[in-house]
Coordinates of C-alpha atoms and ligand atoms in Angstrom, one line a residue:
M1 CA -15.8 22.8 -6.5
D2 CA -13.1 23.2 -9.0
V3 CA -11.0 20.1 -8.5
T4 CA -8.8 18.0 -10.8
I5 CA -10.5 14.9 -12.1
I6 CA -8.6 11.7 -11.6
P7 CA -9.5 9.6 -14.7
P8 CA -10.4 5.9 -14.2
K9 CA -8.1 3.0 -15.0
T10 CA -10.5 0.1 -14.8
I11 CA -14.0 -0.8 -15.9
S12 CA -15.7 -3.3 -13.5
L13 CA -18.9 -4.9 -14.6
L14 CA -20.8 -6.6 -11.9
T15 CA -22.4 -8.7 -14.6
T16 CA -25.1 -10.4 -12.5
Y17 CA -25.9 -11.1 -8.8
K18 CA -27.0 -14.6 -9.7
C19 CA -24.5 -17.1 -8.3
S20 CA -24.2 -20.9 -8.2
A21 CA -23.4 -20.5 -4.5
V22 CA -25.1 -18.9 -1.5
C23 CA -22.1 -18.0 0.6
K24 CA -23.2 -17.1 4.2
N25 CA -21.4 -13.7 4.1
C26 CA -21.7 -12.8 0.4
C27 CA -21.6 -9.0 0.3
F28 CA -24.2 -8.7 -2.4
G29 CA -26.5 -11.5 -1.1
C30 CA -26.0 -13.4 -4.4
N31 CA -27.8 -16.7 -5.0
P32 CA -29.1 -18.9 -7.9
R33 CA -32.6 -17.4 -7.8
I34 CA -31.6 -13.9 -8.9
R35 CA -32.4 -13.3 -12.5
E36 CA -31.1 -9.8 -13.1
Q37 CA -28.0 -9.5 -15.3
L38 CA -26.5 -7.0 -17.8
S39 CA -27.2 -7.9 -21.4
V40 CA -24.4 -8.3 -23.9
D41 CA -25.6 -5.1 -25.7
E42 CA -25.6 -3.2 -22.4
M43 CA -22.1 -4.4 -21.4
K44 CA -20.7 -3.6 -24.8
S45 CA -22.3 -0.2 -24.8
Y46 CA -20.9 0.6 -21.3
I47 CA -17.5 -0.4 -22.4
D48 CA -17.6 1.7 -25.5
K49 CA -19.0 4.7 -23.7
S50 CA -16.3 4.4 -21.0
L51 CA -13.6 4.2 -23.6
S52 CA -14.9 7.1 -25.6
A53 CA -14.6 9.2 -22.5
Y54 CA -11.3 7.8 -21.0
R55 CA -9.5 5.8 -23.8
S56 CA -6.0 6.9 -22.8
T57 CA -6.3 5.9 -19.1
L58 CA -8.6 2.8 -19.1
K59 CA -6.4 -0.4 -19.2
V60 CA -8.4 -3.1 -17.5
L61 CA -11.8 -4.7 -17.8
V62 CA -13.0 -6.8 -14.9
L63 CA -16.0 -9.1 -15.2
T64 CA -17.4 -10.1 -11.9
G65 CA -20.7 -10.7 -10.0
G66 CA -22.2 -12.8 -8.6
E67 CA -20.8 -15.5 -10.8
C68 CA -19.9 -14.2 -14.2
M69 CA -19.4 -17.7 -15.6
L70 CA -23.2 -18.2 -15.4
L71 CA -23.4 -15.8 -18.4
G72 CA -22.7 -18.8 -20.6
N73 CA -21.5 -17.9 -24.1
K74 CA -22.1 -14.2 -23.5
I75 CA -18.9 -14.0 -21.5
Y76 CA -16.8 -14.9 -24.5
E77 CA -18.4 -12.1 -26.5
I78 CA -17.7 -9.5 -23.8
I79 CA -14.1 -10.7 -23.2
K80 CA -13.5 -10.5 -27.0
H81 CA -15.0 -7.0 -27.1
G82 CA -12.8 -5.8 -24.2
K83 CA -9.7 -7.4 -25.8
E84 CA -10.4 -5.9 -29.2
N85 CA -10.6 -2.5 -27.6
G86 CA -7.2 -2.9 -26.0
L87 CA -8.2 -3.8 -22.5
L88 CA -6.6 -6.5 -20.3
V89 CA -9.6 -8.6 -19.3
R90 CA -9.9 -10.3 -16.0
I91 CA -12.7 -12.5 -14.6
V92 CA -13.5 -13.2 -11.0
T93 CA -15.2 -16.6 -10.3
N94 CA -15.9 -19.1 -7.6
G95 CA -14.7 -22.0 -9.9
Y96 CA -17.9 -24.0 -9.7
W97 CA -17.3 -25.1 -13.3
A98 CA -13.8 -26.5 -12.9
K99 CA -14.9 -29.9 -11.9
S100 CA -11.9 -31.7 -13.3
Y101 CA -8.6 -30.6 -14.8
R102 CA -9.8 -31.5 -18.3
I103 CA -13.1 -29.5 -18.0
A104 CA -11.2 -26.5 -16.5
F105 CA -8.6 -26.6 -19.3
N106 CA -11.2 -26.8 -22.1
K107 CA -13.2 -23.9 -20.6
L108 CA -10.2 -21.8 -20.0
Q109 CA -8.9 -22.4 -23.5
K110 CA -12.1 -20.9 -24.9
L111 CA -11.8 -18.0 -22.5
K112 CA -8.2 -17.4 -23.5
N113 CA -9.0 -17.7 -27.2
A114 CA -11.7 -15.0 -26.6
G115 CA -9.0 -12.7 -25.1
L116 CA -8.9 -13.4 -21.3
Y117 CA -5.7 -12.3 -19.6
E118 CA -6.2 -13.0 -16.0
I119 CA -8.5 -15.1 -13.8
N120 CA -9.2 -14.7 -10.1
F121 CA -10.7 -17.5 -8.0
S122 CA -12.4 -16.8 -4.7
T123 CA -12.4 -19.5 -1.9
G124 CA -12.4 -20.0 1.8
D125 CA -14.7 -21.4 4.5
D126 CA -17.9 -19.9 3.2
H127 CA -17.1 -20.7 -0.5
L128 CA -16.1 -24.3 0.3
E129 CA -19.6 -25.1 1.4
W130 CA -20.5 -24.7 -2.2
V131 CA -17.4 -25.3 -4.3
P132 CA -14.9 -28.0 -3.5
Y133 CA -11.2 -27.1 -3.0
D134 CA -10.2 -29.4 -5.9
N135 CA -12.1 -27.2 -8.3
I136 CA -9.8 -24.3 -7.4
V137 CA -6.7 -26.5 -7.8
N138 CA -8.0 -27.7 -11.2
G139 CA -8.6 -24.1 -12.2
C140 CA -5.2 -22.9 -11.0
M141 CA -3.3 -25.6 -12.8
A142 CA -5.2 -25.2 -16.1
S143 CA -4.9 -21.4 -16.1
V144 CA -1.2 -21.4 -15.6
D145 CA -0.7 -24.2 -18.1
L146 CA -2.5 -22.0 -20.6
G147 CA -0.3 -19.0 -19.8
L148 CA -3.0 -17.0 -17.9
T149 CA -2.2 -15.0 -14.8
C150 CA -4.1 -16.6 -11.9
I151 CA -4.8 -15.2 -8.5
V152 CA -6.6 -17.0 -5.7
N153 CA -8.2 -14.9 -3.0
V154 CA -8.9 -16.7 0.3
E155 CA -11.3 -15.5 2.9
K156 CA -9.6 -14.4 6.1
H157 CA -10.9 -13.7 9.6
D158 CA -10.1 -14.6 13.2
K159 CA -11.8 -18.0 13.0
S160 CA -10.9 -19.0 9.4
I161 CA -10.4 -22.8 9.3
F162 CA -9.3 -22.9 5.7
K163 CA -6.0 -21.0 5.2
V164 CA -3.7 -20.1 2.3
E165 CA -1.1 -22.6 3.6
R166 CA -3.3 -25.4 2.2
F167 CA -2.3 -24.3 -1.3
F168 CA 1.4 -24.0 -0.5
K169 CA 1.4 -27.5 0.9
D170 CA -0.4 -29.0 -2.0
E171 CA 2.0 -31.2 -4.0
R172 CA 0.0 -30.7 -7.2
L173 CA 0.7 -26.9 -7.0
K174 CA 4.3 -27.0 -6.1
S175 CA 5.8 -26.5 -9.6
Y176 CA 3.2 -23.7 -10.2
L177 CA 3.9 -21.8 -7.1
F178 CA 7.7 -22.4 -7.0
P179 CA 8.9 -22.6 -10.6
T180 CA 12.4 -24.0 -10.9
N181 CA 13.4 -21.7 -13.8
N182 CA 13.7 -18.7 -11.5
E183 CA 10.7 -17.1 -13.3
K184 CA 8.0 -15.3 -11.4
P185 CA 5.1 -17.7 -10.8
N186 CA 1.9 -17.0 -12.8
L187 CA 0.0 -18.2 -9.8
K188 CA -0.5 -16.1 -6.6
I189 CA -2.4 -17.1 -3.5
E190 CA -3.6 -14.1 -1.4
S191 CA -5.9 -13.7 1.5
G192 CA -8.5 -10.9 1.8
V193 CA -10.5 -9.9 4.9
W194 CA -13.9 -11.5 4.8
I195 CA -16.6 -9.3 6.2
K196 CA -19.6 -10.5 8.3
F197 CA -22.8 -9.9 6.4
N198 CA -24.9 -12.5 8.2
K199 CA -26.0 -11.9 11.8
E200 CA -25.7 -15.6 12.6
S201 CA -22.2 -15.8 11.3
E202 CA -19.4 -16.0 13.9
I203 CA -16.8 -13.9 12.0
T204 CA -14.7 -11.6 14.2
Y205 CA -11.6 -9.6 13.6
K206 CA -10.4 -9.4 17.2
D207 CA -6.9 -10.8 16.4
L208 CA -6.8 -9.2 13.1
I209 CA -6.0 -5.6 13.2
V210 CA -7.0 -4.9 9.7
Y211 CA -7.3 -1.2 9.5
N212 CA -6.5 1.3 12.1
D213 CA -4.6 4.0 10.2
N214 CA -5.9 7.4 10.9
S215 CA -4.5 8.9 7.7
K216 CA -4.9 6.1 5.2
G217 CA -7.2 7.1 2.4
C218 CA -9.5 4.8 0.4
T219 CA -7.7 4.2 -2.9
T220 CA -10.5 2.1 -4.3
L221 CA -12.3 5.4 -5.0
F222 CA -11.6 7.4 -8.1
N223 CA -10.1 4.7 -10.2
T224 CA -12.9 2.4 -11.5
I225 CA -16.1 2.7 -13.5
S226 CA -18.1 0.2 -11.6
I227 CA -21.6 -0.8 -12.9
N228 CA -23.9 -3.2 -11.2
P229 CA -26.5 -5.6 -12.8
Y230 CA -29.1 -2.9 -12.5
S231 CA -27.0 -0.5 -14.6
Q232 CA -26.3 1.6 -11.6
M233 CA -22.8 3.1 -11.4
L234 CA -21.1 2.7 -8.0
A235 CA -18.4 4.9 -6.7
C236 CA -16.3 1.9 -5.6
C237 CA -16.4 -1.9 -5.6
G238 CA -16.0 -1.9 -1.8
L239 CA -17.7 -4.8 0.1
T240 CA -20.2 -2.5 1.6
S241 CA -20.7 -0.3 -1.4
E242 CA -24.3 -1.5 -2.2
Y243 CA -25.4 -0.6 1.3
I244 CA -24.1 3.0 1.3
I245 CA -26.6 5.1 -0.6
P246 CA -24.2 8.0 -1.3
L247 CA -21.9 5.6 -3.1
R248 CA -24.6 5.0 -5.8
L249 CA -23.8 7.5 -8.5
G250 CA -26.9 6.9 -10.7
S251 CA -28.2 5.0 -13.6
V252 CA -26.0 4.8 -16.7
K253 CA -29.2 4.4 -18.7
E254 CA -30.3 7.8 -17.7
S255 CA -27.1 9.8 -17.5
E256 CA -23.8 9.8 -19.4
I257 CA -21.0 7.6 -17.8
K258 CA -18.6 10.5 -17.9
H259 CA -21.1 12.8 -16.1
L260 CA -21.7 10.2 -13.4
Y261 CA -18.1 9.4 -12.9
E262 CA -17.1 13.1 -12.7
S263 CA -20.0 14.0 -10.4
Q264 CA -18.0 12.3 -7.6
F265 CA -15.5 15.1 -7.7
Q266 CA -18.2 17.5 -6.6
D267 CA -18.8 15.6 -3.4
F268 CA -16.5 16.7 -0.7
L269 CA -17.1 13.6 1.4
K270 CA -15.8 11.3 -1.3
I271 CA -12.7 13.4 -1.7
W272 CA -12.3 13.3 2.1
L273 CA -12.7 9.5 2.1
F274 CA -10.2 9.2 -0.7
I275 CA -7.6 11.4 0.9
E276 CA -7.8 10.7 4.6
G277 CA -10.1 7.6 4.8
P278 CA -13.1 6.6 6.8
M279 CA -11.2 6.2 10.1
S280 CA -10.2 9.8 10.1
I281 CA -13.8 10.9 9.3
L282 CA -15.3 8.6 11.9
K283 CA -13.0 10.0 14.6
F284 CA -13.9 13.5 13.5
I285 CA -17.6 12.7 14.0
Y286 CA -17.0 11.0 17.3
E287 CA -15.1 14.0 18.6
K288 CA -17.9 16.4 17.6
R289 CA -20.5 14.1 19.1
K290 CA -18.4 13.6 22.2
V291 CA -18.6 9.9 21.8
Q292 CA -16.0 8.0 23.8
Y293 CA -14.1 5.7 21.5
G294 CA -11.1 3.5 22.0
F295 CA -9.0 1.6 19.5
I296 CA -11.2 1.2 16.4
T297 CA -10.4 -1.7 14.2
G298 CA -12.0 -3.5 11.4
H299 CA -12.1 -3.6 7.6
I300 CA -11.9 -0.2 6.0
C301 CA -15.4 -0.7 4.3
N302 CA -17.0 -1.6 7.7
I303 CA -15.7 1.6 9.1
C304 CA -17.0 3.4 6.1
S305 CA -20.5 2.0 6.5
E306 CA -20.3 3.0 10.2
I307 CA -20.2 6.7 9.1
F308 CA -23.3 6.3 7.0
K309 CA -25.3 4.2 9.4
E310 CA -26.5 6.9 11.7
R311 CA -28.4 10.0 10.6
E312 CA -26.7 12.0 13.3
N313 CA -23.3 11.3 11.8
I314 CA -24.3 12.8 8.5
E315 CA -25.8 15.8 10.3
I316 CA -22.5 16.4 12.1
L317 CA -20.7 16.2 8.8
Q318 CA -23.1 18.7 7.2
L319 CA -22.6 21.1 10.1
H320 CA -18.8 20.8 10.4
Y321 CA -17.2 19.6 7.1
K322 CA -15.9 23.1 6.3
E323 CA -13.4 22.7 9.2
A324 CA -11.6 20.0 7.3
M325 CA -12.2 21.4 3.8
A326 CA -9.1 23.5 3.2
R327 CA -6.7 20.8 4.5
V328 CA -8.4 18.0 2.6
L329 CA -8.7 19.9 -0.7
L330 CA -5.0 21.0 -0.5
K331 CA -3.9 17.4 0.0
Y332 CA -6.2 16.3 -2.8
S333 CA -5.0 18.9 -5.2
L334 CA -1.3 18.1 -4.6
Y335 CA -2.0 14.4 -4.9
A336 CA -4.2 14.7 -8.0
K337 CA -1.7 16.9 -9.8
S338 CA 1.2 14.5 -9.0
I339 CA -0.6 11.5 -10.5
C340 CA -2.1 13.3 -13.4
L341 CA 1.4 14.5 -14.4
T342 CA 2.8 11.0 -14.3
Ligands
SF4_401 S1 -19.3 -17.2 -4.7 FE1 -19.0 -15.0 -4.5 S2 -20.8 -14.0 -5.4 FE2 -21.3 -16.2 -5.1 S3 -22.4 -16.3 -3.2 FE3 -20.2 -16.7 -2.8 S4 -19.4 -14.7 -2.3 FE4 -21.3 -14.3 -3.3
SF4_402 S1 -14.0 2.4 2.3 FE1 -16.0 3.1 1.6 S2 -15.5 4.2 -0.3 FE2 -13.8 2.9 0.1 S3 -14.1 1.0 -0.9 FE3 -14.9 0.7 1.1 S4 -17.1 1.2 0.9 FE4 -16.0 2.1 -0.9

């Protein structure tokens, strides 16, 4: 297919799946026993290769996991490398290391000196079984005091006990969340839908209509070079991405990063996911299979994994995808041209 390539804006290194925590619904099944991690040389080389292919569009480097702070001193080296190459560097952490304000401040000072721009903390019911709430508060206060941008992401589902409001009611965070000088706060508290990955978990989304838009595409595709601890490039950082084989693009040890990234644009299904989204594709499949369906709700990535779960769905797509091809490629071409011109 002769389609416009949308260049990536972000490099996301899933540095390790080792974690200090064992959250019940961790999407990658992370835990302290996992050994696999990207080496410093690998990470630097992946950053360099990505930049040599897309220097003008890549702006952000994200270091995540697992728990990237378990990399020890290596993390400073990678942050420095990203910063020296003109990238805004963000880390995503569970905050296990922020045991007091002083400890958090000292650690963050070193991260900032290495070139860190933004830090994201993850918390919520599952995380709180492993990392106390006060760690997150320590981390937030110290980050903002050091001039870092700080975002907290709180797990959200129907039965969440811990809610974002806890932060807004915390007196210690008042001046950080509501600065009196009319400036925009450097601290943001957000909530993100937490997906069930553990059969015994009671997570539901009954009252949370998360995603039911027939025409909403998946914008997580086609903007990130995402590499896991096994040096595999993934098409997206979606929560179910490791479980959907077609989203694994291949090993960056065996193929060029540019080649793997651009190979996605030869896959009509990814273009379809990007333009019309998994809901639209799932409905297309159900109609062909004459499956009765009602109001489908759920996280966009859950709906996406539903498409790939059954062999019959893929067979239907192989047989009928051409019916959607002209429409989807036209929409894609108009969209890609508009963003590549800006
Ligand atoms: S802190 Fe994050 S990476 Fe670690 S187990 Fe929990 S969800 Fe997984
Ligand atoms: S919807 Fe699918 S393609 Fe998009 S982020 Fe989720 S898993 Fe990835």
